[in-house]
PDB file of C-alpha atoms in Angstrom:
ATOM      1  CA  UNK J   1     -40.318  51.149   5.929  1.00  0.00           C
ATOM      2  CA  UNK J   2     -37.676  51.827   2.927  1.00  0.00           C
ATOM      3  CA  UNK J   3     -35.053  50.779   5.751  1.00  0.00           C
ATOM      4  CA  UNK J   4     -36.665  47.473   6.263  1.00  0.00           C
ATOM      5  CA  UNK J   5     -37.079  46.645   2.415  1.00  0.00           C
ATOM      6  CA  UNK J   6     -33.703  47.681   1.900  1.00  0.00           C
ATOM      7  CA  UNK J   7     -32.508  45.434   4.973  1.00  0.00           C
ATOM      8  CA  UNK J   8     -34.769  42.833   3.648  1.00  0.00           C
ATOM      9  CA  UNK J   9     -33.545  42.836  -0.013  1.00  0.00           C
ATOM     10  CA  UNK J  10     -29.681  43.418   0.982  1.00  0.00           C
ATOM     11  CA  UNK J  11     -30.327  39.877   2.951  1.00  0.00           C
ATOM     12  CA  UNK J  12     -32.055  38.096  -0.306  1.00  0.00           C
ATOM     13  CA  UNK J  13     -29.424  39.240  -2.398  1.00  0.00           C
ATOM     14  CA  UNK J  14     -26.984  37.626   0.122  1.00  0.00           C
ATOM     15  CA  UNK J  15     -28.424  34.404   0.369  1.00  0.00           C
ATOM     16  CA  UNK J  16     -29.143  34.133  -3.199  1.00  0.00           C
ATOM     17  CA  UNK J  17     -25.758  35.101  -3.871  1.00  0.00           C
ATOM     18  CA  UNK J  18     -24.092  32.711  -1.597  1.00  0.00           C
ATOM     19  CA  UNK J  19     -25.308  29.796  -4.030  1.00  0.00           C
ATOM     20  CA  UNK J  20     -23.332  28.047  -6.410  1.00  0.00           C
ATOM     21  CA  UNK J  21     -23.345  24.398  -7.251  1.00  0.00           C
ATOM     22  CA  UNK J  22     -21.373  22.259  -5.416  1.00  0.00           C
ATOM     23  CA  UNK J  23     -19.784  19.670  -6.782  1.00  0.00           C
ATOM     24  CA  UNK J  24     -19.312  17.206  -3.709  1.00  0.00           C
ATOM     25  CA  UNK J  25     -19.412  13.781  -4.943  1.00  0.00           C
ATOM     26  CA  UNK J  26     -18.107  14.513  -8.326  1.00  0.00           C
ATOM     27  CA  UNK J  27     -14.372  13.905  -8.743  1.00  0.00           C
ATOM     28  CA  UNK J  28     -11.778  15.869 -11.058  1.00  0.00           C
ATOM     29  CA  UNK J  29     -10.042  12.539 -11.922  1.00  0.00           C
ATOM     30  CA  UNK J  30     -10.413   8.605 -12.070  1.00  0.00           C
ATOM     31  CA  UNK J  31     -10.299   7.230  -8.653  1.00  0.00           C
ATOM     32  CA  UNK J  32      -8.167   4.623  -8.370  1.00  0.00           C
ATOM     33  CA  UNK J  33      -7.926   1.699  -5.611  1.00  0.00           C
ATOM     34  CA  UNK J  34      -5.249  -0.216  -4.762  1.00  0.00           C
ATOM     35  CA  UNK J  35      -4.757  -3.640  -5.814  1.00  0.00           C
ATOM     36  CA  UNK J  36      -3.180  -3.816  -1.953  1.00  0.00           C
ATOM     37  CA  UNK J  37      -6.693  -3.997  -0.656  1.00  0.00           C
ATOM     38  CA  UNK J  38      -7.601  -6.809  -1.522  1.00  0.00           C
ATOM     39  CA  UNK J  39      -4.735  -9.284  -1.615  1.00  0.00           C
ATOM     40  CA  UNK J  40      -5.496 -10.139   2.364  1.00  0.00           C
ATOM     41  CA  UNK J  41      -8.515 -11.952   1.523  1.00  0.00           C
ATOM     42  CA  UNK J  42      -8.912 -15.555   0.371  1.00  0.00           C
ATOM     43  CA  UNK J  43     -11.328 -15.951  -2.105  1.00  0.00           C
ATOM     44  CA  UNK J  44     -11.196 -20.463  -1.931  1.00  0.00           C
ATOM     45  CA  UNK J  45     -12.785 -20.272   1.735  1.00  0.00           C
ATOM     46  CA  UNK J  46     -14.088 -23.721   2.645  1.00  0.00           C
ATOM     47  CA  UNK J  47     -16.484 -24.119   5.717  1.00  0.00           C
ATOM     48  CA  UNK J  48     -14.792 -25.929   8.809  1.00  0.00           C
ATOM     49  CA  UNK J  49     -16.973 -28.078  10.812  1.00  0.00           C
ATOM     50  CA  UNK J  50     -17.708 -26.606  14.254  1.00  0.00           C
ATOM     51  CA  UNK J  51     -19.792 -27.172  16.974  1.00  0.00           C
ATOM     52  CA  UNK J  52     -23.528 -27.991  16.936  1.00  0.00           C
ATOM     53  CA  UNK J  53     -22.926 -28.174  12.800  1.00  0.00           C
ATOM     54  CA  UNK J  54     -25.855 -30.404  11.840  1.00  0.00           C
ATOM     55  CA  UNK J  55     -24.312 -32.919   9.466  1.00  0.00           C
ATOM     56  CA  UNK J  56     -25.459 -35.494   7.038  1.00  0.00           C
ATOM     57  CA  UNK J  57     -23.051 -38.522   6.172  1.00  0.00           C
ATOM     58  CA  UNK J  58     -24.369 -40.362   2.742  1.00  0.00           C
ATOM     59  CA  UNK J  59     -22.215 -43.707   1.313  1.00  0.00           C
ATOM     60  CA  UNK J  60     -23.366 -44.424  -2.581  1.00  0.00           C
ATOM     61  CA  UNK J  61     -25.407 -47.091  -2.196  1.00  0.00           C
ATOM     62  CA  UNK J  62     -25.080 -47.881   1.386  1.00  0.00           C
ATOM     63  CA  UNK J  63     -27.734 -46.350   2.905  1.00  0.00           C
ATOM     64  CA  UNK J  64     -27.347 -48.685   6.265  1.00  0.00           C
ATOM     65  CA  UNK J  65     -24.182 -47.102   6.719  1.00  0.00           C
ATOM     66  CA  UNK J  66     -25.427 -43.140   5.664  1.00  0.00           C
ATOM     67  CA  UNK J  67     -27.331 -40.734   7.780  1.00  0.00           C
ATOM     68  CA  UNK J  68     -29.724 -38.993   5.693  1.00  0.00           C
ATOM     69  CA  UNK J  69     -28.677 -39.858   1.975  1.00  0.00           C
ATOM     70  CA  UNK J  70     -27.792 -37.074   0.502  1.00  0.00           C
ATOM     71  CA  UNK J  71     -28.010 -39.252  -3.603  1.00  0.00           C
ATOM     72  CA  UNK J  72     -31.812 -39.631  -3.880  1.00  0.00           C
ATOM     73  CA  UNK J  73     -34.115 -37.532  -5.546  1.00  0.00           C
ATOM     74  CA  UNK J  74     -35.873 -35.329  -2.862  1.00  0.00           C
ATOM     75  CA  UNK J  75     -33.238 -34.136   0.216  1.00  0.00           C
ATOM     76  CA  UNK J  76     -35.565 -34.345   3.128  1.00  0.00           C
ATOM     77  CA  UNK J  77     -32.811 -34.734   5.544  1.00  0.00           C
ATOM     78  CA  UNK J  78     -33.064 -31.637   7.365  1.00  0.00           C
ATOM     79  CA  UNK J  79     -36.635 -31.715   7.970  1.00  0.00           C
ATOM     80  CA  UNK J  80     -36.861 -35.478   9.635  1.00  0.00           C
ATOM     81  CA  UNK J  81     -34.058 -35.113  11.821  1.00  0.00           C
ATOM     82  CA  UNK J  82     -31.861 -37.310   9.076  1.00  0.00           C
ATOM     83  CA  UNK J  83     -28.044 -35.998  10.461  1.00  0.00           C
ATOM     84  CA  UNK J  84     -25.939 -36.394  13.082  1.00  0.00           C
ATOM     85  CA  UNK J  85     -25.178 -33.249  15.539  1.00  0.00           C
ATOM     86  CA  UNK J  86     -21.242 -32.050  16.642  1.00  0.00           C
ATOM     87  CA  UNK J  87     -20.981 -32.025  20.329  1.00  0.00           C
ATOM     88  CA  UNK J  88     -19.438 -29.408  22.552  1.00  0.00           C
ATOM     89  CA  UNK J  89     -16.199 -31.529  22.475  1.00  0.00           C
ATOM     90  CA  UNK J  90     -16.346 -31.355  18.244  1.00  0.00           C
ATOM     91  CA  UNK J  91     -16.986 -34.847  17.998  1.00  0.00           C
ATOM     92  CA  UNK J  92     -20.016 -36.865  16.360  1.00  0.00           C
ATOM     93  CA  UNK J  93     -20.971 -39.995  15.384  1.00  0.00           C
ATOM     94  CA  UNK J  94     -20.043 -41.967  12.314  1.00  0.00           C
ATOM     95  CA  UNK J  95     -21.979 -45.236  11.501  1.00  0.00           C
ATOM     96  CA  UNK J  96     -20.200 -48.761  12.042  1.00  0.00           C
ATOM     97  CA  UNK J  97     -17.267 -46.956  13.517  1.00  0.00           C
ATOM     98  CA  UNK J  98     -18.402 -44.869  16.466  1.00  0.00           C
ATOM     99  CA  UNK J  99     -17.354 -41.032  17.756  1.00  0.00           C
ATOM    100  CA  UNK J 100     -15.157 -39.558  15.774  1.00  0.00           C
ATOM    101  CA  UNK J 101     -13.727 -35.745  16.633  1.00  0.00           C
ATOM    102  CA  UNK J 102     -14.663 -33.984  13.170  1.00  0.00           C
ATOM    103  CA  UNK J 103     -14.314 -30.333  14.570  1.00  0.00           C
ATOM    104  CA  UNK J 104     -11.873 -27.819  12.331  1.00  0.00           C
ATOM    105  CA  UNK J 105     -12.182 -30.032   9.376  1.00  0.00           C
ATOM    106  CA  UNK J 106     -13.737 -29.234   6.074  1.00  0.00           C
ATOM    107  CA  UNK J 107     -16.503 -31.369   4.624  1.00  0.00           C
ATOM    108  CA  UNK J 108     -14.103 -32.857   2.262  1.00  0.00           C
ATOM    109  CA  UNK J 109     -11.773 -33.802   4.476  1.00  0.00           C
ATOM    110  CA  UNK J 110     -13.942 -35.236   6.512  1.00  0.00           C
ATOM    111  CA  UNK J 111     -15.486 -37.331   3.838  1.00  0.00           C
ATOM    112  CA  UNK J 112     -11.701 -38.471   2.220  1.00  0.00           C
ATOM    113  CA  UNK J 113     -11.478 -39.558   5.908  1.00  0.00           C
ATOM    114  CA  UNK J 114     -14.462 -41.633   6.212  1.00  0.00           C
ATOM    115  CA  UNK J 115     -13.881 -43.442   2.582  1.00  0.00           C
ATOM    116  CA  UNK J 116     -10.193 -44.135   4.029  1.00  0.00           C
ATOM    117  CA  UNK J 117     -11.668 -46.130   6.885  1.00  0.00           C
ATOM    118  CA  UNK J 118     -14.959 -47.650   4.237  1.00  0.00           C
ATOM    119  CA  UNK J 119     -12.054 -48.720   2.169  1.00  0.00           C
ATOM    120  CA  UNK J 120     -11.123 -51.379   3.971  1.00  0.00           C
ATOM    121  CA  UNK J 121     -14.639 -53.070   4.051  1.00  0.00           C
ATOM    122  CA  UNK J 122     -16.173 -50.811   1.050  1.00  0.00           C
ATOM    123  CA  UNK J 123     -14.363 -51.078  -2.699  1.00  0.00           C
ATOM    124  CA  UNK J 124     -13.556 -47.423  -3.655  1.00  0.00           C
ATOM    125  CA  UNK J 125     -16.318 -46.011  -1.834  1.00  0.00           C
ATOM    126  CA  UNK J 126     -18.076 -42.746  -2.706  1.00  0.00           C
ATOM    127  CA  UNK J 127     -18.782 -40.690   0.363  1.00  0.00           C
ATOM    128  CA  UNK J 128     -20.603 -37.231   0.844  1.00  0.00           C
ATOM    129  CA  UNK J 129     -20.761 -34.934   4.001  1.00  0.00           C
ATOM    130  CA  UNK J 130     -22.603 -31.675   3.579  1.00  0.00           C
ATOM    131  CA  UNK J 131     -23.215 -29.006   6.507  1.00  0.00           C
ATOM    132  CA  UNK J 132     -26.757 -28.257   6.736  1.00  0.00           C
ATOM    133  CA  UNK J 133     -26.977 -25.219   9.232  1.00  0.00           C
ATOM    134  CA  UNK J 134     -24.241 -22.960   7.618  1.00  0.00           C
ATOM    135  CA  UNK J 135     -24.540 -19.838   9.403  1.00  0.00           C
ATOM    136  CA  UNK J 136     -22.513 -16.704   8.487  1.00  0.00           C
ATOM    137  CA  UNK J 137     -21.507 -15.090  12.249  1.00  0.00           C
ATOM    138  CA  UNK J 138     -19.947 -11.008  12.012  1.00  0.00           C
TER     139      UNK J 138
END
């Protein structure tokens, strides 16, 4: 019986000996990170139009020549089916000038392109394009 208590107490004293704090997520210095890191990343990303992008087109007070406008004062555009849709070929269509391939381009670019072609019937026209199904894809 002594035996066992003395077995029993030698393997306490073992285990209880055996701790001591451990200091795993506390560092002996300031951790530094590279600048390196984080120069290959662009922080100016601009969406580029793609396929099946749902689009809206708006021309300051034009609204014959806008899909879904994007200037008044509720933006409803998205619910009534007020945009235009890119095709599998990354074209769509633009009012009073017909298909136009819109795929890779930005939403600014794509409007400075569509107030180049309004210019010629349109005096400094103001033109808007927003993307209304953004959709972040990892």
């Amino acid at each position: 019986m002594i035996q066992k208590l003395i077995f029993f107490l030698a393997i306490c004293c073992l285990f209880l000996g055996s701790c001591s704090p451990q200091n795993l997520f506390k560092s002996k210095g300031i951790a530094t990170v590279p600048d390196s890191l984080f120069t290959h990343y662009s922080t100016s990303f601009e969406h580029k139009i793609r396929v099946d992008d749902k689009l809206t087109i708006s021309i300051w007070n034009h609204d014959d020549l806008s899909v879904g406008s994007t200037f008044g004062i509720y933006n409803s555009n998205e619910v009534y089916g007020k945009w235009v849709l890119v095709d599998k070929s990354g074209n769509t269509i633009v009012p009073a000038f017909g298909k136009m391939h819109v795929a890779g381009l930005t939403a600014g670019q794509l409007a400075d392109s569509i107030a180049g072609m309004f210019a010629r019937q349109i005096v400094n026209p103001i033109v808007t394009v927003k993307i209304l199904n953004r959709q972040v894809t990892v």
